[in-house]
Amino acid sequence: MFQANLSPDGDIVTLSGDGSTARFHAIWLRDNAWDDATRAPGNGQRLIALRDIDAGIKITEARMTEGQLHLTFAPENRSIAYDPAWLMAHSYDRAEGRAPGWLADGAEAWDASMMDNVPTGDFAAVQRNPSARRDWLAQIARYGFAKLENGPVEDGALFKVVDLFGHVRRTNYGAKFEVRTEVNPTNLAYTGLGLQAHTDNPYRDPVPTVQVLYCLESTAAGGENMVVDGFASARRLRDESPEWFDVLSQHCANFEYAGEAGVRLQSRRPMIELDPDGALRAVRFNNRSAAAITDVPFDVMPTYYAAYRRLGEIIDDPAMEVSFRLNPGESFLVDNTRVLHARKGYSGAGTRWFQGCYADMDGVRSTLAALQSPQQEAAE
Ligand code: FE2
């Protein structure tokens, strides 16, 4: 049971019910009306622009009738009905003061303790069963990565993984790229080397926000894949030294790739990127494509390098890493704005054949939200 209270000046409605209270401004309420003259009934798109709403708008009456909140606006002199539950779900009346580096969108930071509980889905189940697909995508949204097991062992199978939520992002590397390694004792020192954990393609702007790596062949011992939560790493840096966290989030690094003719990809973005309200947005970390950093003031550069070094040490700390071995038909997907990945070194001879491709997190989040919608749940 909701109650509404209108301020004497007609500017603010205070809504209480279900144990919570929230204030709403007249201008916000009018802009967020869901009547047929404000929102298209079929697709929900807004039919008016802000210029259609009087800057001095007031509410002249607020009353609850049959579970709906009825507001009368002036000078329009129209009454519009609102669903109070929708209003409460979209409340913006909260206490300020979140420290920079907070996690939005239900994300959860993790470290090596998640090793025994690697987020995983079964290929056939995720493909056929909406609730299995929802659960697999929810893990990606929460943790920034997940494995997929029991998939087909065939060229291009990774595209079937992308089909589960979105579209391939083609780049100058093509729709997919091959990662083939012959490992034998004479060249082990070269091809069998592990790589430092990194995010892919920080020299693109925007970066591809999803990477899929799909195993088609793996006979060499070792060569496990490992992942590190960039958000957990950034937050650990913040907890150790807010100054170092700030220096990496408040200055841009430079990244570049010019490894083939006709290509010179360059970006100027921070290693730790925050939204304007301090939410962690992205981590970029890749020693191979870091370019000369030129946008850090002279006096700040020593601090910047100390922070950069420490972030790398945190990323290299085994306490942060989750590793797993992929067998043919198994793949994993990372949120490339958040989770760093790497391959560990080999300890024996054999071959390894992976295919990789890029896609985007908006598809993951969109498919997940659609699968979580009440209509979908009612259909199951
Ligand atoms: Fe990579």
CSV table of C-alpha atoms and ligand atoms in Angstrom, one decimal:
chain,number,residue,atom,x,y,z
A,1,MET,CA,0.0,0.0,0.0
A,2,PHE,CA,1.6,3.2,-1.1
A,3,GLN,CA,1.1,6.8,0.1
A,4,ALA,CA,1.9,10.0,-1.8
A,5,ASN,CA,2.6,13.4,-0.4
A,6,LEU,CA,2.9,16.6,-2.4
A,7,SER,CA,5.2,19.4,-1.3
A,8,PRO,CA,3.4,22.8,-0.8
A,9,ASP,CA,5.2,24.3,-3.8
A,10,GLY,CA,4.1,21.5,-6.1
A,11,ASP,CA,7.7,20.5,-7.0
A,12,ILE,CA,8.2,17.2,-5.1
A,13,VAL,CA,6.2,14.1,-4.6
A,14,THR,CA,7.2,11.8,-1.7
A,15,LEU,CA,6.1,8.2,-2.2
A,16,SER,CA,6.2,5.7,0.7
A,17,GLY,CA,5.3,2.0,0.8
A,18,ASP,CA,6.7,-1.5,1.0
A,19,GLY,CA,9.1,-0.2,3.7
A,20,SER,CA,10.8,2.5,1.6
A,21,THR,CA,10.4,6.2,0.9
A,22,ALA,CA,11.6,8.2,-2.1
A,23,ARG,CA,11.2,11.7,-3.4
A,24,PHE,CA,10.6,12.6,-7.1
A,25,HIS,CA,10.7,15.9,-8.8
A,26,ALA,CA,7.8,17.2,-11.0
A,27,ILE,CA,10.0,17.5,-14.1
A,28,TRP,CA,11.4,14.0,-13.7
A,29,LEU,CA,7.9,12.6,-13.1
A,30,ARG,CA,6.5,14.3,-16.2
A,31,ASP,CA,9.4,13.2,-18.4
A,32,ASN,CA,8.9,9.6,-17.2
A,33,ALA,CA,5.2,9.3,-17.7
A,34,TRP,CA,4.1,6.1,-19.4
A,35,ASP,CA,0.7,7.3,-20.8
A,36,ASP,CA,0.0,6.8,-24.5
A,37,ALA,CA,0.7,10.4,-25.4
A,38,THR,CA,4.2,10.3,-23.9
A,39,ARG,CA,5.3,6.8,-24.8
A,40,ALA,CA,4.5,4.7,-27.9
A,41,PRO,CA,2.3,1.9,-26.8
A,42,GLY,CA,4.1,-0.7,-29.0
A,43,ASN,CA,7.8,-0.2,-28.4
A,44,GLY,CA,7.8,2.1,-25.4
A,45,GLN,CA,9.8,4.9,-27.2
A,46,ARG,CA,9.3,8.4,-25.9
A,47,LEU,CA,7.1,10.5,-28.1
A,48,ILE,CA,7.9,13.9,-26.6
A,49,ALA,CA,11.2,15.9,-26.2
A,50,LEU,CA,12.1,17.8,-23.1
A,51,ARG,CA,11.2,21.1,-25.0
A,52,ASP,CA,7.6,19.9,-24.9
A,53,ILE,CA,7.6,20.1,-21.1
A,54,ASP,CA,7.2,23.5,-19.5
A,55,ALA,CA,10.4,24.4,-17.5
A,56,GLY,CA,8.3,25.7,-14.7
A,57,ILE,CA,6.1,22.6,-14.4
A,58,LYS,CA,4.3,22.0,-11.1
A,59,ILE,CA,2.1,19.3,-9.7
A,60,THR,CA,-1.2,20.6,-8.5
A,61,GLU,CA,-2.6,17.3,-7.2
A,62,ALA,CA,-1.3,13.9,-6.1
A,63,ARG,CA,-3.6,11.1,-5.1
A,64,MET,CA,-3.6,7.3,-4.9
A,65,THR,CA,-6.6,5.7,-6.5
A,66,GLU,CA,-6.9,1.9,-7.0
A,67,GLY,CA,-3.2,1.3,-6.5
A,68,GLN,CA,-2.2,4.0,-9.1
A,69,LEU,CA,-0.6,7.3,-8.4
A,70,HIS,CA,-2.5,10.1,-10.2
A,71,LEU,CA,-0.7,13.3,-10.7
A,72,THR,CA,-2.1,16.5,-12.2
A,73,PHE,CA,0.4,18.8,-13.9
A,74,ALA,CA,0.3,22.5,-14.5
A,75,PRO,CA,0.3,24.4,-16.8
A,76,GLU,CA,-0.6,21.3,-18.9
A,77,ASN,CA,-3.7,20.7,-16.7
A,78,ARG,CA,-3.5,16.9,-17.4
A,79,SER,CA,-3.8,14.0,-15.0
A,80,ILE,CA,-1.4,11.1,-15.6
A,81,ALA,CA,-1.5,7.7,-13.8
A,82,TYR,CA,1.8,6.1,-12.5
A,83,ASP,CA,2.6,2.6,-11.3
A,84,PRO,CA,4.1,3.2,-7.8
A,85,ALA,CA,6.1,0.0,-8.0
A,86,TRP,CA,7.7,1.2,-11.2
A,87,LEU,CA,8.6,4.5,-9.6
A,88,MET,CA,10.1,2.8,-6.6
A,89,ALA,CA,12.2,0.5,-8.9
A,90,HIS,CA,13.5,3.6,-10.6
A,91,SER,CA,14.1,5.7,-7.5
A,92,TYR,CA,17.1,8.1,-7.6
A,93,ASP,CA,16.7,9.4,-4.0
A,94,ARG,CA,19.7,7.7,-2.3
A,95,ALA,CA,22.5,8.8,-0.1
A,96,GLU,CA,25.6,10.0,-1.9
A,97,GLY,CA,29.2,9.2,-1.0
A,98,ARG,CA,30.3,6.0,-2.7
A,99,ALA,CA,34.1,5.8,-2.8
A,100,PRO,CA,35.6,5.7,-6.4
A,101,GLY,CA,36.0,2.1,-7.6
A,102,TRP,CA,32.6,0.8,-6.7
A,103,LEU,CA,31.0,-2.0,-8.8
A,104,ALA,CA,27.9,-1.3,-10.8
A,105,ASP,CA,25.4,-3.7,-12.5
A,106,GLY,CA,25.6,-6.5,-9.9
A,107,ALA,CA,29.3,-7.2,-10.7
A,108,GLU,CA,31.1,-9.1,-8.0
A,109,ALA,CA,34.9,-9.0,-7.5
A,110,TRP,CA,36.7,-12.3,-7.2
A,111,ASP,CA,40.2,-13.8,-6.7
A,112,ALA,CA,41.9,-17.3,-6.7
A,113,SER,CA,39.4,-18.5,-4.1
A,114,MET,CA,36.9,-18.9,-7.0
A,115,MET,CA,39.1,-21.6,-8.5
A,116,ASP,CA,36.9,-24.4,-7.3
A,117,ASN,CA,33.8,-22.8,-8.6
A,118,VAL,CA,34.7,-21.6,-12.2
A,119,PRO,CA,31.5,-20.2,-13.8
A,120,THR,CA,30.6,-22.9,-16.4
A,121,GLY,CA,27.8,-23.7,-18.8
A,122,ASP,CA,27.0,-26.8,-20.9
A,123,PHE,CA,27.0,-26.0,-24.6
A,124,ALA,CA,23.8,-27.9,-25.6
A,125,ALA,CA,21.9,-26.8,-22.5
A,126,VAL,CA,22.8,-23.1,-23.0
A,127,GLN,CA,21.9,-23.4,-26.7
A,128,ARG,CA,18.5,-25.0,-26.2
A,129,ASN,CA,17.3,-24.1,-22.8
A,130,PRO,CA,16.5,-20.4,-22.0
A,131,SER,CA,17.0,-20.7,-18.3
A,132,ALA,CA,20.4,-22.4,-18.8
A,133,ARG,CA,21.3,-19.6,-21.2
A,134,ARG,CA,20.1,-17.0,-18.7
A,135,ASP,CA,22.2,-18.6,-15.9
A,136,TRP,CA,25.3,-18.7,-18.1
A,137,LEU,CA,25.0,-15.1,-19.2
A,138,ALA,CA,24.2,-14.0,-15.6
A,139,GLN,CA,27.6,-15.5,-14.6
A,140,ILE,CA,29.4,-13.5,-17.3
A,141,ALA,CA,27.6,-10.3,-16.2
A,142,ARG,CA,28.5,-10.9,-12.5
A,143,TYR,CA,32.0,-12.3,-12.8
A,144,GLY,CA,33.2,-11.1,-16.3
A,145,PHE,CA,33.9,-14.6,-17.6
A,146,ALA,CA,32.6,-18.1,-18.0
A,147,LYS,CA,33.5,-21.4,-19.6
A,148,LEU,CA,31.4,-23.4,-21.9
A,149,GLU,CA,31.8,-27.2,-22.1
A,150,ASN,CA,30.9,-30.0,-24.4
A,151,GLY,CA,30.7,-27.9,-27.6
A,152,PRO,CA,31.4,-29.2,-31.2
A,153,VAL,CA,35.0,-29.7,-32.3
A,154,GLU,CA,34.9,-28.1,-35.7
A,155,ASP,CA,36.4,-25.1,-37.5
A,156,GLY,CA,34.3,-22.0,-36.6
A,157,ALA,CA,32.5,-23.5,-33.7
A,158,LEU,CA,33.2,-20.3,-31.7
A,159,PHE,CA,30.7,-18.5,-33.9
A,160,LYS,CA,28.0,-20.7,-32.3
A,161,VAL,CA,29.1,-19.4,-29.0
A,162,VAL,CA,28.6,-15.8,-30.1
A,163,ASP,CA,25.2,-16.7,-31.6
A,164,LEU,CA,24.0,-17.4,-28.0
A,165,PHE,CA,24.0,-13.7,-27.2
A,166,GLY,CA,25.1,-11.4,-30.0
A,167,HIS,CA,27.3,-10.7,-33.0
A,168,VAL,CA,30.9,-11.1,-34.0
A,169,ARG,CA,32.9,-7.9,-34.1
A,170,ARG,CA,35.1,-8.1,-37.2
A,171,THR,CA,38.5,-6.4,-37.0
A,172,ASN,CA,41.6,-6.2,-39.1
A,173,TYR,CA,42.4,-9.7,-37.8
A,174,GLY,CA,39.2,-10.9,-39.6
A,175,ALA,CA,36.0,-12.4,-38.1
A,176,LYS,CA,38.2,-14.9,-36.2
A,177,PHE,CA,41.9,-15.5,-35.6
A,178,GLU,CA,43.9,-18.7,-35.2
A,179,VAL,CA,46.1,-19.4,-32.2
A,180,ARG,CA,48.1,-22.5,-33.3
A,181,THR,CA,51.2,-23.6,-31.4
A,182,GLU,CA,53.5,-26.4,-32.0
A,183,VAL,CA,55.3,-27.2,-28.8
A,184,ASN,CA,58.5,-29.3,-29.0
A,185,PRO,CA,61.5,-29.4,-26.7
A,186,THR,CA,63.8,-27.5,-29.1
A,187,ASN,CA,61.6,-24.4,-29.5
A,188,LEU,CA,59.8,-24.7,-26.1
A,189,ALA,CA,61.7,-21.6,-24.9
A,190,TYR,CA,60.0,-19.6,-27.6
A,191,THR,CA,56.5,-20.8,-28.3
A,192,GLY,CA,55.9,-22.4,-24.9
A,193,LEU,CA,56.4,-19.2,-22.9
A,194,GLY,CA,53.5,-18.0,-20.8
A,195,LEU,CA,52.1,-14.6,-21.4
A,196,GLN,CA,51.4,-11.9,-18.8
A,197,ALA,CA,47.7,-11.5,-18.1
A,198,HIS,CA,46.3,-8.7,-20.3
A,199,THR,CA,43.2,-7.3,-21.9
A,200,ASP,CA,43.0,-7.6,-25.6
A,201,ASN,CA,43.3,-4.7,-28.1
A,202,PRO,CA,43.5,-1.7,-25.8
A,203,TYR,CA,44.7,0.2,-28.9
A,204,ARG,CA,41.1,0.1,-30.2
A,205,ASP,CA,38.6,2.7,-29.2
A,206,PRO,CA,36.2,1.3,-28.4
A,207,VAL,CA,37.8,-2.0,-27.4
A,208,PRO,CA,36.1,-5.2,-28.3
A,209,THR,CA,34.2,-5.8,-25.1
A,210,VAL,CA,34.0,-9.6,-25.4
A,211,GLN,CA,36.6,-12.2,-26.4
A,212,VAL,CA,35.8,-15.8,-27.1
A,213,LEU,CA,38.6,-18.4,-27.1
A,214,TYR,CA,37.7,-21.9,-28.3
A,215,CYS,CA,39.8,-25.0,-28.0
A,216,LEU,CA,39.9,-27.3,-31.0
A,217,GLU,CA,43.1,-29.2,-30.2
A,218,SER,CA,45.3,-29.5,-27.1
A,219,THR,CA,47.8,-32.3,-26.6
A,220,ALA,CA,50.7,-30.4,-25.0
A,221,ALA,CA,51.0,-30.6,-21.2
A,222,GLY,CA,50.5,-27.3,-19.5
A,223,GLY,CA,49.3,-24.3,-21.4
A,224,GLU,CA,46.4,-23.7,-19.1
A,225,ASN,CA,44.3,-20.6,-19.6
A,226,MET,CA,44.1,-18.2,-16.7
A,227,VAL,CA,42.0,-15.2,-15.9
A,228,VAL,CA,42.4,-12.3,-13.4
A,229,ASP,CA,39.7,-9.9,-12.3
A,230,GLY,CA,40.8,-6.5,-13.4
A,231,PHE,CA,38.2,-4.9,-11.2
A,232,ALA,CA,39.4,-6.8,-8.1
A,233,SER,CA,43.0,-5.9,-9.0
A,234,ALA,CA,42.1,-2.2,-9.3
A,235,ARG,CA,40.2,-2.3,-6.0
A,236,ARG,CA,43.1,-3.9,-4.3
A,237,LEU,CA,45.4,-1.2,-5.6
A,238,ARG,CA,42.9,1.4,-4.3
A,239,ASP,CA,42.9,-0.3,-0.8
A,240,GLU,CA,46.7,-0.3,-0.8
A,241,SER,CA,47.1,3.2,-2.0
A,242,PRO,CA,44.3,5.6,-3.0
A,243,GLU,CA,46.9,7.8,-4.6
A,244,TRP,CA,48.1,5.1,-7.0
A,245,PHE,CA,44.5,4.2,-7.9
A,246,ASP,CA,43.8,7.9,-8.6
A,247,VAL,CA,46.9,8.4,-10.7
A,248,LEU,CA,46.0,5.5,-13.0
A,249,SER,CA,42.3,6.5,-13.2
A,250,GLN,CA,42.9,10.2,-13.7
A,251,HIS,CA,45.5,10.1,-16.5
A,252,CYS,CA,45.4,8.5,-19.9
A,253,ALA,CA,47.8,5.9,-21.0
A,254,ASN,CA,48.6,5.4,-24.7
A,255,PHE,CA,48.3,2.1,-26.6
A,256,GLU,CA,49.4,1.3,-30.2
A,257,TYR,CA,49.5,-1.6,-32.7
A,258,ALA,CA,51.2,-1.1,-36.0
A,259,GLY,CA,52.2,-4.7,-36.7
A,260,GLU,CA,50.9,-5.0,-40.2
A,261,ALA,CA,51.0,-2.9,-43.4
A,262,GLY,CA,48.3,-0.2,-43.5
A,263,VAL,CA,47.4,-0.5,-39.8
A,264,ARG,CA,48.3,2.0,-37.1
A,265,LEU,CA,45.8,1.6,-34.3
A,266,GLN,CA,46.2,4.1,-31.5
A,267,SER,CA,44.2,4.9,-28.4
A,268,ARG,CA,44.5,7.3,-25.5
A,269,ARG,CA,42.6,5.9,-22.6
A,270,PRO,CA,43.2,5.3,-18.8
A,271,MET,CA,44.4,1.9,-17.5
A,272,ILE,CA,41.7,2.2,-14.9
A,273,GLU,CA,38.6,3.9,-16.3
A,274,LEU,CA,35.8,5.2,-14.0
A,275,ASP,CA,32.4,6.5,-14.8
A,276,PRO,CA,31.9,10.2,-13.8
A,277,ASP,CA,30.3,8.9,-10.5
A,278,GLY,CA,33.3,6.7,-9.7
A,279,ALA,CA,31.9,3.3,-10.8
A,280,LEU,CA,34.6,1.1,-12.3
A,281,ARG,CA,34.0,1.0,-16.0
A,282,ALA,CA,37.1,-0.7,-17.6
A,283,VAL,CA,40.6,-1.9,-17.0
A,284,ARG,CA,43.2,-1.8,-19.9
A,285,PHE,CA,46.4,-3.6,-19.2
A,286,ASN,CA,48.7,-5.0,-22.0
A,287,ASN,CA,52.5,-4.7,-21.8
A,288,ARG,CA,52.8,-5.7,-25.5
A,289,SER,CA,50.8,-2.8,-26.8
A,290,ALA,CA,51.5,-0.1,-24.2
A,291,ALA,CA,52.9,2.9,-26.1
A,292,ALA,CA,54.9,5.9,-24.8
A,293,ILE,CA,52.9,7.5,-22.1
A,294,THR,CA,52.8,11.2,-22.7
A,295,ASP,CA,49.8,12.6,-21.0
A,296,VAL,CA,51.0,12.4,-17.4
A,297,PRO,CA,52.5,15.6,-16.0
A,298,PHE,CA,56.2,15.6,-15.5
A,299,ASP,CA,56.0,15.8,-11.7
A,300,VAL,CA,53.5,13.0,-11.5
A,301,MET,CA,55.3,10.5,-13.8
A,302,PRO,CA,57.3,8.8,-11.0
A,303,THR,CA,54.1,8.2,-9.1
A,304,TYR,CA,52.4,7.0,-12.2
A,305,TYR,CA,55.1,4.4,-12.9
A,306,ALA,CA,55.1,3.2,-9.3
A,307,ALA,CA,51.3,2.7,-9.5
A,308,TYR,CA,51.6,1.0,-12.9
A,309,ARG,CA,54.3,-1.4,-11.5
A,310,ARG,CA,52.2,-2.2,-8.5
A,311,LEU,CA,49.1,-2.9,-10.6
A,312,GLY,CA,51.2,-5.3,-12.6
A,313,GLU,CA,52.4,-7.1,-9.4
A,314,ILE,CA,48.9,-7.4,-8.2
A,315,ILE,CA,47.8,-8.9,-11.6
A,316,ASP,CA,50.8,-11.3,-11.4
A,317,ASP,CA,50.0,-12.4,-7.9
A,318,PRO,CA,48.8,-16.1,-7.9
A,319,ALA,CA,46.3,-15.1,-5.2
A,320,MET,CA,44.4,-13.2,-7.9
A,321,GLU,CA,44.3,-15.9,-10.6
A,322,VAL,CA,41.9,-18.6,-11.6
A,323,SER,CA,43.2,-21.1,-14.1
A,324,PHE,CA,41.7,-24.0,-16.0
A,325,ARG,CA,42.6,-26.3,-18.8
A,326,LEU,CA,40.5,-26.3,-21.9
A,327,ASN,CA,40.0,-29.5,-23.9
A,328,PRO,CA,38.7,-29.7,-27.4
A,329,GLY,CA,35.1,-28.4,-27.6
A,330,GLU,CA,35.6,-26.2,-24.6
A,331,SER,CA,35.8,-22.4,-24.7
A,332,PHE,CA,35.7,-19.4,-22.5
A,333,LEU,CA,34.4,-15.9,-22.8
A,334,VAL,CA,35.7,-12.8,-21.1
A,335,ASP,CA,34.4,-9.4,-20.6
A,336,ASN,CA,37.4,-7.7,-22.1
A,337,THR,CA,36.7,-4.4,-20.3
A,338,ARG,CA,37.2,-6.2,-17.0
A,339,VAL,CA,38.9,-9.6,-17.0
A,340,LEU,CA,42.5,-10.1,-18.0
A,341,HIS,CA,43.5,-13.4,-19.6
A,342,ALA,CA,46.7,-15.3,-20.3
A,343,ARG,CA,48.1,-18.6,-21.3
A,344,LYS,CA,50.5,-20.4,-19.0
A,345,GLY,CA,53.8,-22.0,-20.2
A,346,TYR,CA,54.0,-25.6,-21.5
A,347,SER,CA,55.8,-28.4,-19.9
A,348,GLY,CA,55.8,-31.0,-22.7
A,349,ALA,CA,55.6,-31.5,-26.5
A,350,GLY,CA,52.4,-31.4,-28.5
A,351,THR,CA,50.1,-29.1,-30.4
A,352,ARG,CA,47.5,-26.6,-29.4
A,353,TRP,CA,44.9,-25.1,-31.7
A,354,PHE,CA,42.5,-22.4,-30.5
A,355,GLN,CA,40.3,-20.0,-32.4
A,356,GLY,CA,39.4,-16.6,-31.1
A,357,CYS,CA,37.0,-13.9,-32.0
A,358,TYR,CA,35.5,-10.7,-30.6
A,359,ALA,CA,32.0,-9.6,-29.8
A,360,ASP,CA,30.3,-7.2,-27.4
A,361,MET,CA,29.0,-7.1,-23.8
A,362,ASP,CA,25.9,-5.1,-24.8
A,363,GLY,CA,24.6,-8.3,-26.5
A,364,VAL,CA,25.4,-10.3,-23.3
A,365,ARG,CA,23.5,-7.8,-21.2
A,366,SER,CA,20.6,-7.4,-23.6
A,367,THR,CA,20.0,-11.1,-24.0
A,368,LEU,CA,20.3,-11.6,-20.3
A,369,ALA,CA,17.8,-8.8,-19.5
A,370,ALA,CA,15.3,-10.2,-22.1
A,371,LEU,CA,15.6,-13.7,-20.6
A,372,GLN,CA,15.1,-12.2,-17.1
A,373,SER,CA,12.0,-10.2,-18.1
A,374,PRO,CA,8.7,-11.2,-16.6
A,375,GLN,CA,7.2,-12.2,-20.0
A,376,GLN,CA,10.0,-14.6,-20.6
A,377,GLU,CA,9.7,-16.1,-17.1
A,378,ALA,CA,5.9,-16.5,-17.6
A,379,ALA,CA,6.6,-18.3,-20.8
A,380,GLU,CA,8.7,-20.9,-19.2
B,1,FE2,FE,44.9,-12.1,-25.6
